[in-house]
Coordinates of C-alpha atoms and ligand atoms in Angstrom, one line a residue:
M15 CA 310.5 95.1 229.7
S16 CA 307.8 96.5 231.8
N17 CA 307.5 97.5 235.0
N18 CA 305.5 99.6 237.1
L19 CA 308.5 102.2 238.3
L20 CA 306.0 105.3 236.3
Q21 CA 302.4 104.3 237.6
G22 CA 300.7 107.3 238.4
K23 CA 303.4 110.1 237.4
K24 CA 302.2 112.6 235.3
G25 CA 305.8 114.1 232.5
I26 CA 305.8 116.1 229.4
I27 CA 308.7 115.2 227.0
F28 CA 310.0 117.1 224.7
G29 CA 311.9 117.0 221.4
A30 CA 310.0 113.2 219.8
L31 CA 310.3 114.4 216.2
D32 CA 310.5 110.5 214.6
E33 CA 311.1 107.2 216.0
K34 CA 314.7 107.5 216.6
S35 CA 314.5 110.5 217.7
I36 CA 315.9 109.7 221.9
A37 CA 312.7 111.3 223.0
W38 CA 310.6 109.5 220.4
K39 CA 312.2 105.5 223.2
T40 CA 311.6 107.7 225.8
A41 CA 308.1 108.1 225.4
L42 CA 307.8 104.5 225.1
K43 CA 309.3 103.7 227.8
C44 CA 307.9 106.4 230.0
H45 CA 303.9 104.6 228.6
E46 CA 304.8 101.9 229.4
A47 CA 306.5 102.1 233.0
G48 CA 302.7 103.5 233.5
A49 CA 303.4 107.4 233.3
Q50 CA 300.4 109.5 231.9
L51 CA 302.4 111.8 228.9
V52 CA 302.1 114.8 227.1
L53 CA 304.6 116.1 223.9
T54 CA 305.2 118.2 222.7
N55 CA 307.8 120.3 220.0
A56 CA 307.8 123.0 217.7
T57 CA 305.0 124.0 215.3
V58 CA 308.0 123.3 211.8
A59 CA 308.8 119.1 214.6
L60 CA 304.5 118.9 214.5
R61 CA 304.2 119.6 210.6
M62 CA 305.8 116.5 209.9
G63 CA 303.2 115.2 211.6
E64 CA 305.0 111.5 213.3
I65 CA 305.2 112.6 216.4
N66 CA 300.4 111.6 215.9
K67 CA 301.4 108.2 215.7
L68 CA 303.7 108.2 218.6
A69 CA 300.7 110.1 220.1
E70 CA 298.1 107.7 219.7
A71 CA 300.7 105.2 220.5
V72 CA 301.3 106.3 223.5
N73 CA 297.6 108.3 224.1
A74 CA 298.9 111.4 224.7
P75 CA 297.9 114.6 223.3
V76 CA 300.7 116.4 221.3
I77 CA 300.8 120.6 222.4
G78 CA 303.2 122.7 220.0
A79 CA 305.8 125.0 221.9
D80 CA 308.8 126.5 221.0
V81 CA 311.2 126.3 223.2
T82 CA 313.0 129.8 222.7
N83 CA 309.1 130.9 223.4
M84 CA 307.6 132.0 227.2
D85 CA 304.5 131.9 226.3
D86 CA 303.8 129.3 224.4
L87 CA 305.8 127.4 227.8
K88 CA 303.5 129.0 230.5
N89 CA 300.4 127.5 227.1
L90 CA 301.8 124.2 227.1
M91 CA 302.9 123.8 231.2
E92 CA 298.7 124.7 231.8
K93 CA 297.3 123.1 229.4
S94 CA 299.7 120.2 230.5
M95 CA 297.7 120.5 234.6
E96 CA 295.2 121.2 232.8
H97 CA 295.0 117.7 230.6
F98 CA 296.5 115.1 233.5
G99 CA 293.6 117.7 236.2
G100 CA 296.9 118.8 238.7
K101 CA 301.1 119.5 238.8
I102 CA 303.5 117.8 237.1
D103 CA 306.2 114.9 238.6
F104 CA 308.7 115.1 235.3
I105 CA 309.9 116.5 232.1
L106 CA 312.2 115.4 229.6
H107 CA 314.3 118.5 227.7
S108 CA 315.4 115.6 224.8
I109 CA 315.9 119.7 222.3
G110 CA 319.6 120.8 220.2
M111 CA 320.1 122.4 217.7
S112 CA 323.1 124.2 216.2
L113 CA 322.7 127.0 213.6
N114 CA 326.1 127.1 212.8
V115 CA 327.2 123.5 211.9
R116 CA 324.1 123.5 209.9
K117 CA 324.9 126.1 207.4
G118 CA 328.7 124.2 207.6
K119 CA 329.9 127.5 209.9
S120 CA 333.3 125.9 211.2
Y121 CA 333.8 126.8 214.4
T122 CA 336.9 129.8 214.3
E123 CA 333.9 131.4 211.8
I124 CA 330.7 131.6 213.8
N125 CA 327.8 133.5 212.8
Y126 CA 327.3 134.9 216.7
E127 CA 324.1 135.6 215.4
W128 CA 323.6 132.3 214.9
N129 CA 325.2 131.6 218.0
T130 CA 322.8 133.2 220.3
K131 CA 320.3 131.1 218.8
T132 CA 322.1 127.5 219.0
L133 CA 322.9 128.7 222.7
D134 CA 319.2 129.3 223.4
I135 CA 317.1 126.4 221.7
S136 CA 319.5 124.2 223.4
A137 CA 321.0 125.2 226.3
M138 CA 319.2 128.3 227.6
S139 CA 315.2 125.9 226.8
L140 CA 316.3 124.8 229.5
H141 CA 316.3 127.3 231.9
R142 CA 313.1 129.1 230.0
V143 CA 311.8 125.8 230.5
L144 CA 312.3 125.4 234.7
R145 CA 311.7 129.0 235.0
T146 CA 307.6 128.6 234.1
A147 CA 307.4 125.9 235.8
W148 CA 308.7 127.7 238.7
D149 CA 306.6 130.9 238.0
L150 CA 303.1 128.2 237.6
D151 CA 304.5 126.4 240.5
A152 CA 303.8 123.1 238.5
L153 CA 306.4 120.8 239.3
N154 CA 305.1 118.4 242.2
E155 CA 307.5 117.3 245.1
W156 CA 310.0 115.8 244.4
G157 CA 309.5 115.8 240.5
S158 CA 312.1 114.9 237.2
V159 CA 313.3 117.0 235.0
V160 CA 316.3 114.9 232.8
A161 CA 318.6 117.2 229.8
L162 CA 320.1 115.4 227.7
T163 CA 323.6 116.6 226.8
Y164 CA 327.3 115.4 225.5
I165 CA 331.0 114.3 226.4
A166 CA 332.1 117.9 224.7
A167 CA 331.2 120.1 226.8
Q168 CA 333.4 118.8 228.6
R169 CA 335.7 117.2 226.4
V170 CA 337.6 118.3 222.7
F171 CA 335.4 117.0 219.9
P172 CA 336.2 119.0 217.1
D173 CA 333.4 118.9 214.5
Y174 CA 331.1 118.8 217.3
N175 CA 331.2 122.2 216.7
E176 CA 329.9 125.5 219.0
M177 CA 327.3 122.2 220.1
A178 CA 330.0 122.0 222.9
D179 CA 329.9 125.5 224.7
A180 CA 326.4 124.9 224.0
K181 CA 326.1 121.5 226.2
A182 CA 328.8 123.5 229.1
L183 CA 325.8 126.6 229.5
L184 CA 323.3 124.0 230.3
E185 CA 325.3 121.4 232.1
S186 CA 325.4 124.1 233.9
V187 CA 322.2 125.9 234.6
T188 CA 321.2 121.9 235.4
R189 CA 323.6 122.7 238.9
S190 CA 322.5 126.6 239.1
F191 CA 318.5 125.8 238.7
G192 CA 318.8 122.2 240.2
Y193 CA 319.9 124.1 243.7
N194 CA 317.1 127.0 243.4
Y195 CA 314.6 123.2 243.0
G196 CA 315.3 121.5 244.9
V197 CA 315.1 124.3 248.1
R198 CA 311.8 125.2 247.1
K199 CA 310.5 122.3 246.5
K200 CA 312.8 119.1 246.9
V201 CA 312.5 119.4 242.5
R202 CA 316.1 117.4 241.2
V203 CA 317.1 118.5 237.7
N204 CA 319.9 116.2 236.8
T205 CA 321.8 115.5 232.5
I206 CA 322.9 112.3 231.1
S207 CA 325.5 111.7 229.3
Q208 CA 324.7 109.8 226.0
S209 CA 327.1 108.2 223.7
P210 CA 327.1 109.1 220.1
T211 CA 323.7 107.9 218.8
R212 CA 321.8 107.8 215.1
T213 CA 319.5 110.3 215.5
T214 CA 318.8 114.1 213.3
A215 CA 320.8 116.1 215.4
G216 CA 323.4 113.3 215.6
S217 CA 324.0 112.6 212.3
G218 CA 324.3 116.5 211.3
V219 CA 327.5 116.0 213.2
K220 CA 330.3 116.7 210.9
G221 CA 332.0 113.1 210.6
F222 CA 329.1 111.5 211.9
D223 CA 329.9 107.8 211.1
G224 CA 333.1 107.7 211.5
F225 CA 333.6 109.6 215.1
I226 CA 330.5 106.2 215.7
S227 CA 332.5 103.7 215.4
F228 CA 335.1 104.9 217.3
A229 CA 333.4 105.5 221.0
E230 CA 331.6 101.7 220.4
K231 CA 335.6 101.2 219.7
M232 CA 337.1 103.4 223.2
S233 CA 333.2 102.0 225.8
P234 CA 333.8 99.1 227.1
L235 CA 330.5 98.4 226.5
G236 CA 330.4 99.7 223.1
N237 CA 327.7 102.6 222.3
A238 CA 324.3 103.0 224.4
S239 CA 321.1 103.1 222.2
A240 CA 318.6 105.5 222.2
E241 CA 316.1 102.8 223.7
D242 CA 319.5 102.4 226.6
C243 CA 318.6 106.1 227.9
A244 CA 315.4 105.2 227.3
N245 CA 315.3 103.0 230.1
Y246 CA 318.1 105.4 231.7
T247 CA 315.6 108.0 231.9
V248 CA 313.3 106.2 233.9
T249 CA 314.7 105.6 236.9
L250 CA 315.8 109.0 236.8
F251 CA 311.8 109.5 237.0
S252 CA 311.7 107.1 239.3
D253 CA 310.7 107.0 243.1
L254 CA 314.5 105.2 242.8
T255 CA 317.0 108.6 242.4
R256 CA 314.7 111.0 244.9
M257 CA 318.2 111.9 246.2
V258 CA 319.7 112.4 242.4
T259 CA 319.8 116.2 241.7
M260 CA 322.8 119.0 239.7
Q261 CA 324.3 115.8 238.3
N262 CA 326.5 115.6 234.3
L263 CA 325.5 111.8 234.0
F264 CA 327.7 110.0 231.8
H265 CA 325.4 107.1 230.3
D266 CA 328.3 106.2 227.0
G267 CA 329.1 101.7 227.9
G268 CA 332.1 103.5 229.5
F269 CA 333.7 105.6 226.8
S270 CA 334.1 108.5 229.8
F271 CA 336.7 107.2 231.8
T272 CA 338.9 105.0 229.1
G273 CA 341.7 106.1 228.3
V274 CA 342.8 103.7 225.3
T275 CA 341.4 99.8 224.4
K276 CA 343.2 97.0 222.9
E277 CA 340.8 97.3 219.7
V278 CA 342.4 100.6 218.8
I279 CA 346.1 100.6 220.2
E280 CA 345.2 97.7 217.3
Q281 CA 343.5 100.0 214.7
M282 CA 346.7 101.8 214.8
E283 CA 349.5 99.7 215.1
K284 CA 347.7 98.5 211.4
Ligands
NAD527 N1 322.1 112.1 218.8 C1 323.1 112.1 220.0 O1 324.2 111.5 218.6 C2 323.1 112.9 220.8 C3 324.4 112.2 221.5 C4 324.0 112.9 222.8 C5 323.3 113.8 223.1 N2 321.9 113.9 222.5 C6 321.1 115.2 222.4 O2 320.0 114.5 222.4 C7 318.1 114.8 222.4 C8 318.4 115.0 221.2 O3 318.6 115.0 220.4 P1 318.7 113.2 219.2 O4 319.6 112.8 219.2 O5 317.0 112.3 219.3 O6 317.1 114.2 217.7 P2 315.9 114.4 217.3 O7 316.7 115.6 215.8 O8 315.3 113.4 216.9 O9 315.8 115.7 218.6 C9 316.2 116.9 218.8 C10 315.0 117.9 218.6 O10 314.7 118.7 219.1 C11 314.0 119.7 218.7 N3 313.7 121.5 218.6 C12 314.8 121.8 217.8 N4 314.3 123.4 218.6 C13 313.3 123.7 219.1 C14 312.5 124.3 219.4 N5 312.9 125.4 218.6 N6 311.4 124.3 220.1 C15 311.1 122.9 220.5 N7 312.5 122.0 220.2 C16 312.7 122.1 219.1 C17 313.8 119.4 217.4 O11 311.9 119.6 216.9 C18 313.8 117.6 217.6 O12 312.1 116.7 218.6 C19 319.4 116.1 222.0 O13 319.6 117.9 223.6 C20 321.3 116.2 221.7 O14 321.9 117.1 221.4 C21 321.7 113.7 221.0

């Protein structure tokens, strides 16, 4: 579905690792909607080389940045503005990493040094990105920043582990920085709370297969795909949603407001 919703807009996409990534699909949709893009990821992800295929498809430069490094972020924003010949209209923060999950530590035995890194990469990084844009005055008025989150910030999903705390912090930064940026420059900041999706980060969660089919059965519309998420994100970057800010927006086929479904009950009766 091609539209011109983002015609003339310029944006930075964080987090496209491979073609399964939500950020990858979002970059394609933003390009289709007429936006000009800069792609970025951590050096280790760039070394995989996959991102160059995307860069070619959306005609965008790739600028490396570790999202926990302020010098990298400053360089990224300055180079992006140079490339665009002006300020930035939108940013996608599509980044998550849990060291304790990766290393198989359960929630009750987490390593706190790893936990500090998890919170920095997955949550405070949004503050770092917004702060860098704020200091450089890099965003245009009515700019839009979207970060991706998961409902484990509100409800317990045991195997989501420390990422639940990271997402709660991410959503809080969204509100607090959203307030400040709204007042200063009418920039809006929101999170999208996405259905479980088969990606590298998603599949790292223990029991993911069972989890994704449970969510499918618990959602009246079924699980939202990465492509659906990309389409939704385009609307949030567009001028059609100018008064939406500081929100956590559920994009999950109705999962978040469903108590139980017939399908799940039937399964329990077996
Ligand atoms: N997949 C799901 O089930 C699901 C559901 C809800 C929300 N989300 C969220 O969506 C976002 C995108 O994840 P995805 O599922 O597309 O997986 P993904 O693995 O494709 O993307 C995660 C990205 O984070 C990047 N990253 C990690 N550390 C970084 C660092 N230090 N600096 C810069 N980039 C770094 C990775 O290189 C990768 O590109 C994450 O925030 C994730 O928590 C995913």
